[in-house]
Amino acid sequence: MQTVWLTGAEWLAVLRIGLGLWWLESWRHKDRKGWFERGTGIAWAADVAGKHKWPPVKKGFEAIVAPRPKLMAYVVVYAELALGLGLVTGLLTPVALIGGLLLNLLYLVLMIHDWAEQGQNAMMALISLVALFAMSWQTWSLDHAIGLFR
């Protein structure tokens, strides 16, 4: 496919890298001291889950996250970092795209009542799907350079 300035494959790489930068910004602006030492992130999520209009969300949170808040804080924060780095560098790109899609869907379900969050998570999920099915790791990626996922 020919487009103005870049090829179609290069535009897909731009989309993938932009999504990675979005994840890195999400990681960068987190108050990690608050998340890790004071538990603010998981406490906030517990409050949201406790008021959720879908009972399975509250039950799932209580079963999976609540018993291990410190571990889950590290999982969430460092998952965002890993996703960003993977997408920007193009290393294990399909894994990062699927992981990001799942994390966005989880955020989407948790924040079902917050329309501002919904827009961001829906857009990131859509970009993940496009980048995944268009195999965006075929250009400007370490995956391509070392011959992964051909």
Tab-separated table of C-alpha atoms in Angstrom:
chain	number	residue	atom	x	y	z
A	1	MET	CA	0.000	0.000	0.000
A	2	GLN	CA	1.355	3.414	-0.941
A	3	THR	CA	0.497	6.506	1.071
A	4	VAL	CA	1.800	10.014	1.366
A	5	TRP	CA	5.228	10.198	3.025
A	6	LEU	CA	5.376	6.666	4.537
A	7	THR	CA	4.335	3.224	3.345
A	8	GLY	CA	1.335	1.507	4.907
A	9	ALA	CA	3.619	-0.783	6.918
A	10	GLU	CA	5.547	2.220	8.236
A	11	TRP	CA	2.305	3.931	9.289
A	12	LEU	CA	1.347	0.773	11.190
A	13	ALA	CA	4.713	0.904	12.935
A	14	VAL	CA	4.041	4.558	13.820
A	15	LEU	CA	0.679	3.501	15.263
A	16	ARG	CA	2.333	0.708	17.293
A	17	ILE	CA	5.072	3.010	18.583
A	18	GLY	CA	2.511	5.701	19.453
A	19	LEU	CA	0.535	3.152	21.465
A	20	GLY	CA	3.739	2.161	23.236
A	21	LEU	CA	4.431	5.803	24.078
A	22	TRP	CA	0.872	6.061	25.434
A	23	TRP	CA	1.566	3.113	27.771
A	24	LEU	CA	4.888	4.659	28.815
A	25	GLU	CA	3.121	7.931	29.627
A	26	SER	CA	0.592	6.017	31.705
A	27	TRP	CA	3.503	4.476	33.614
A	28	ARG	CA	5.421	7.773	33.881
A	29	HIS	CA	2.616	9.785	35.428
A	30	LYS	CA	1.762	7.186	38.093
A	31	ASP	CA	2.660	8.095	41.663
A	32	ARG	CA	4.689	4.931	42.189
A	33	LYS	CA	5.474	5.793	45.799
A	34	GLY	CA	1.732	6.099	46.432
A	35	TRP	CA	0.990	2.855	44.607
A	36	PHE	CA	3.750	0.825	46.278
A	37	GLU	CA	4.076	2.311	49.764
A	38	ARG	CA	0.623	3.689	50.543
A	39	GLY	CA	-1.447	1.404	48.295
A	40	THR	CA	-3.352	4.309	46.757
A	41	GLY	CA	-3.889	2.745	43.327
A	42	ILE	CA	-5.311	-0.539	44.561
A	43	ALA	CA	-7.340	1.232	47.266
A	44	TRP	CA	-8.873	3.443	44.579
A	45	ALA	CA	-9.624	0.380	42.410
A	46	ALA	CA	-11.145	-1.395	45.433
A	47	ASP	CA	-13.469	1.563	45.964
A	48	VAL	CA	-14.493	1.516	42.293
A	49	ALA	CA	-14.995	-2.271	42.302
A	50	GLY	CA	-16.981	-2.102	45.546
A	51	LYS	CA	-19.473	0.312	43.972
A	52	HIS	CA	-19.556	-1.432	40.587
A	53	LYS	CA	-22.971	-2.129	39.090
A	54	TRP	CA	-21.887	-5.606	37.944
A	55	PRO	CA	-21.540	-7.970	40.958
A	56	PRO	CA	-18.953	-10.238	39.230
A	57	VAL	CA	-16.534	-7.295	39.071
A	58	LYS	CA	-16.682	-6.820	42.849
A	59	LYS	CA	-16.402	-10.575	43.482
A	60	GLY	CA	-13.520	-10.931	41.049
A	61	PHE	CA	-11.670	-8.016	42.610
A	62	GLU	CA	-12.194	-9.435	46.104
A	63	ALA	CA	-10.979	-12.877	45.016
A	64	ILE	CA	-7.957	-11.886	42.917
A	65	VAL	CA	-6.738	-8.404	43.827
A	66	ALA	CA	-7.814	-7.701	47.417
A	67	PRO	CA	-5.851	-10.602	48.996
A	68	ARG	CA	-2.592	-9.375	47.432
A	69	PRO	CA	-2.742	-5.585	47.006
A	70	LYS	CA	1.012	-4.936	47.033
A	71	LEU	CA	1.725	-7.584	44.407
A	72	MET	CA	-1.121	-6.318	42.223
A	73	ALA	CA	0.185	-2.754	42.461
A	74	TYR	CA	3.530	-3.936	41.099
A	75	VAL	CA	1.821	-6.021	38.403
A	76	VAL	CA	-0.263	-3.089	37.142
A	77	VAL	CA	2.506	-0.483	37.224
A	78	TYR	CA	5.210	-2.645	35.688
A	79	ALA	CA	2.843	-4.198	33.141
A	80	GLU	CA	2.299	-0.705	31.746
A	81	LEU	CA	6.068	-0.166	31.571
A	82	ALA	CA	6.661	-3.539	29.898
A	83	LEU	CA	3.874	-2.944	27.381
A	84	GLY	CA	5.271	0.467	26.491
A	85	LEU	CA	8.821	-0.764	26.066
A	86	GLY	CA	7.728	-3.805	24.077
A	87	LEU	CA	5.641	-1.761	21.675
A	88	VAL	CA	8.146	1.061	21.195
A	89	THR	CA	11.059	-1.303	20.542
A	90	GLY	CA	8.943	-3.887	18.766
A	91	LEU	CA	10.144	-6.707	21.027
A	92	LEU	CA	7.618	-9.509	21.562
A	93	THR	CA	5.140	-7.209	19.880
A	94	PRO	CA	2.198	-9.634	19.527
A	95	VAL	CA	2.533	-10.538	23.213
A	96	ALA	CA	2.563	-6.856	24.168
A	97	LEU	CA	-0.420	-6.100	21.936
A	98	ILE	CA	-2.491	-8.943	23.389
A	99	GLY	CA	-1.413	-8.048	26.948
A	100	GLY	CA	-2.293	-4.395	26.381
A	101	LEU	CA	-5.632	-5.320	24.856
A	102	LEU	CA	-6.474	-7.467	27.891
A	103	LEU	CA	-5.378	-4.752	30.316
A	104	ASN	CA	-7.450	-2.148	28.461
A	105	LEU	CA	-10.484	-4.439	28.511
A	106	LEU	CA	-9.979	-4.967	32.247
A	107	TYR	CA	-9.771	-1.194	32.778
A	108	LEU	CA	-12.804	-0.745	30.516
A	109	VAL	CA	-14.900	-3.133	32.605
A	110	LEU	CA	-13.694	-1.711	35.927
A	111	MET	CA	-14.336	1.884	34.866
A	112	ILE	CA	-17.636	1.227	33.059
A	113	HIS	CA	-19.209	4.313	34.659
A	114	ASP	CA	-16.401	6.783	33.789
A	115	TRP	CA	-16.843	7.985	30.200
A	116	ALA	CA	-13.510	9.816	30.095
A	117	GLU	CA	-11.653	6.605	30.920
A	118	GLN	CA	-13.823	4.652	28.505
A	119	GLY	CA	-12.705	6.729	25.548
A	120	GLN	CA	-9.028	6.241	26.291
A	121	ASN	CA	-9.306	2.508	26.921
A	122	ALA	CA	-11.553	1.906	23.919
A	123	MET	CA	-9.146	3.792	21.648
A	124	MET	CA	-6.108	1.935	22.999
A	125	ALA	CA	-7.917	-1.410	22.589
A	126	LEU	CA	-8.845	-0.535	18.997
A	127	ILE	CA	-5.258	0.443	18.174
A	128	SER	CA	-4.064	-2.833	19.719
A	129	LEU	CA	-6.446	-4.826	17.518
A	130	VAL	CA	-5.434	-2.975	14.351
A	131	ALA	CA	-1.718	-3.279	15.145
A	132	LEU	CA	-2.117	-6.973	15.995
A	133	PHE	CA	-4.123	-8.042	12.945
A	134	ALA	CA	-2.044	-5.882	10.599
A	135	MET	CA	1.134	-7.463	12.040
A	136	SER	CA	2.704	-4.093	12.834
A	137	TRP	CA	5.923	-5.733	14.046
A	138	GLN	CA	7.062	-6.296	10.454
A	139	THR	CA	8.543	-2.791	10.233
A	140	TRP	CA	10.865	-0.910	12.588
A	141	SER	CA	10.937	-3.617	15.246
A	142	LEU	CA	13.388	-5.856	17.021
A	143	ASP	CA	11.037	-8.759	16.266
A	144	HIS	CA	11.593	-8.218	12.549
A	145	ALA	CA	15.335	-7.667	12.977
A	146	ILE	CA	15.825	-10.988	14.796
A	147	GLY	CA	13.250	-12.907	12.757
A	148	LEU	CA	10.480	-13.444	15.311
A	149	PHE	CA	6.804	-13.761	14.335
A	150	ARG	CA	7.287	-13.869	10.561
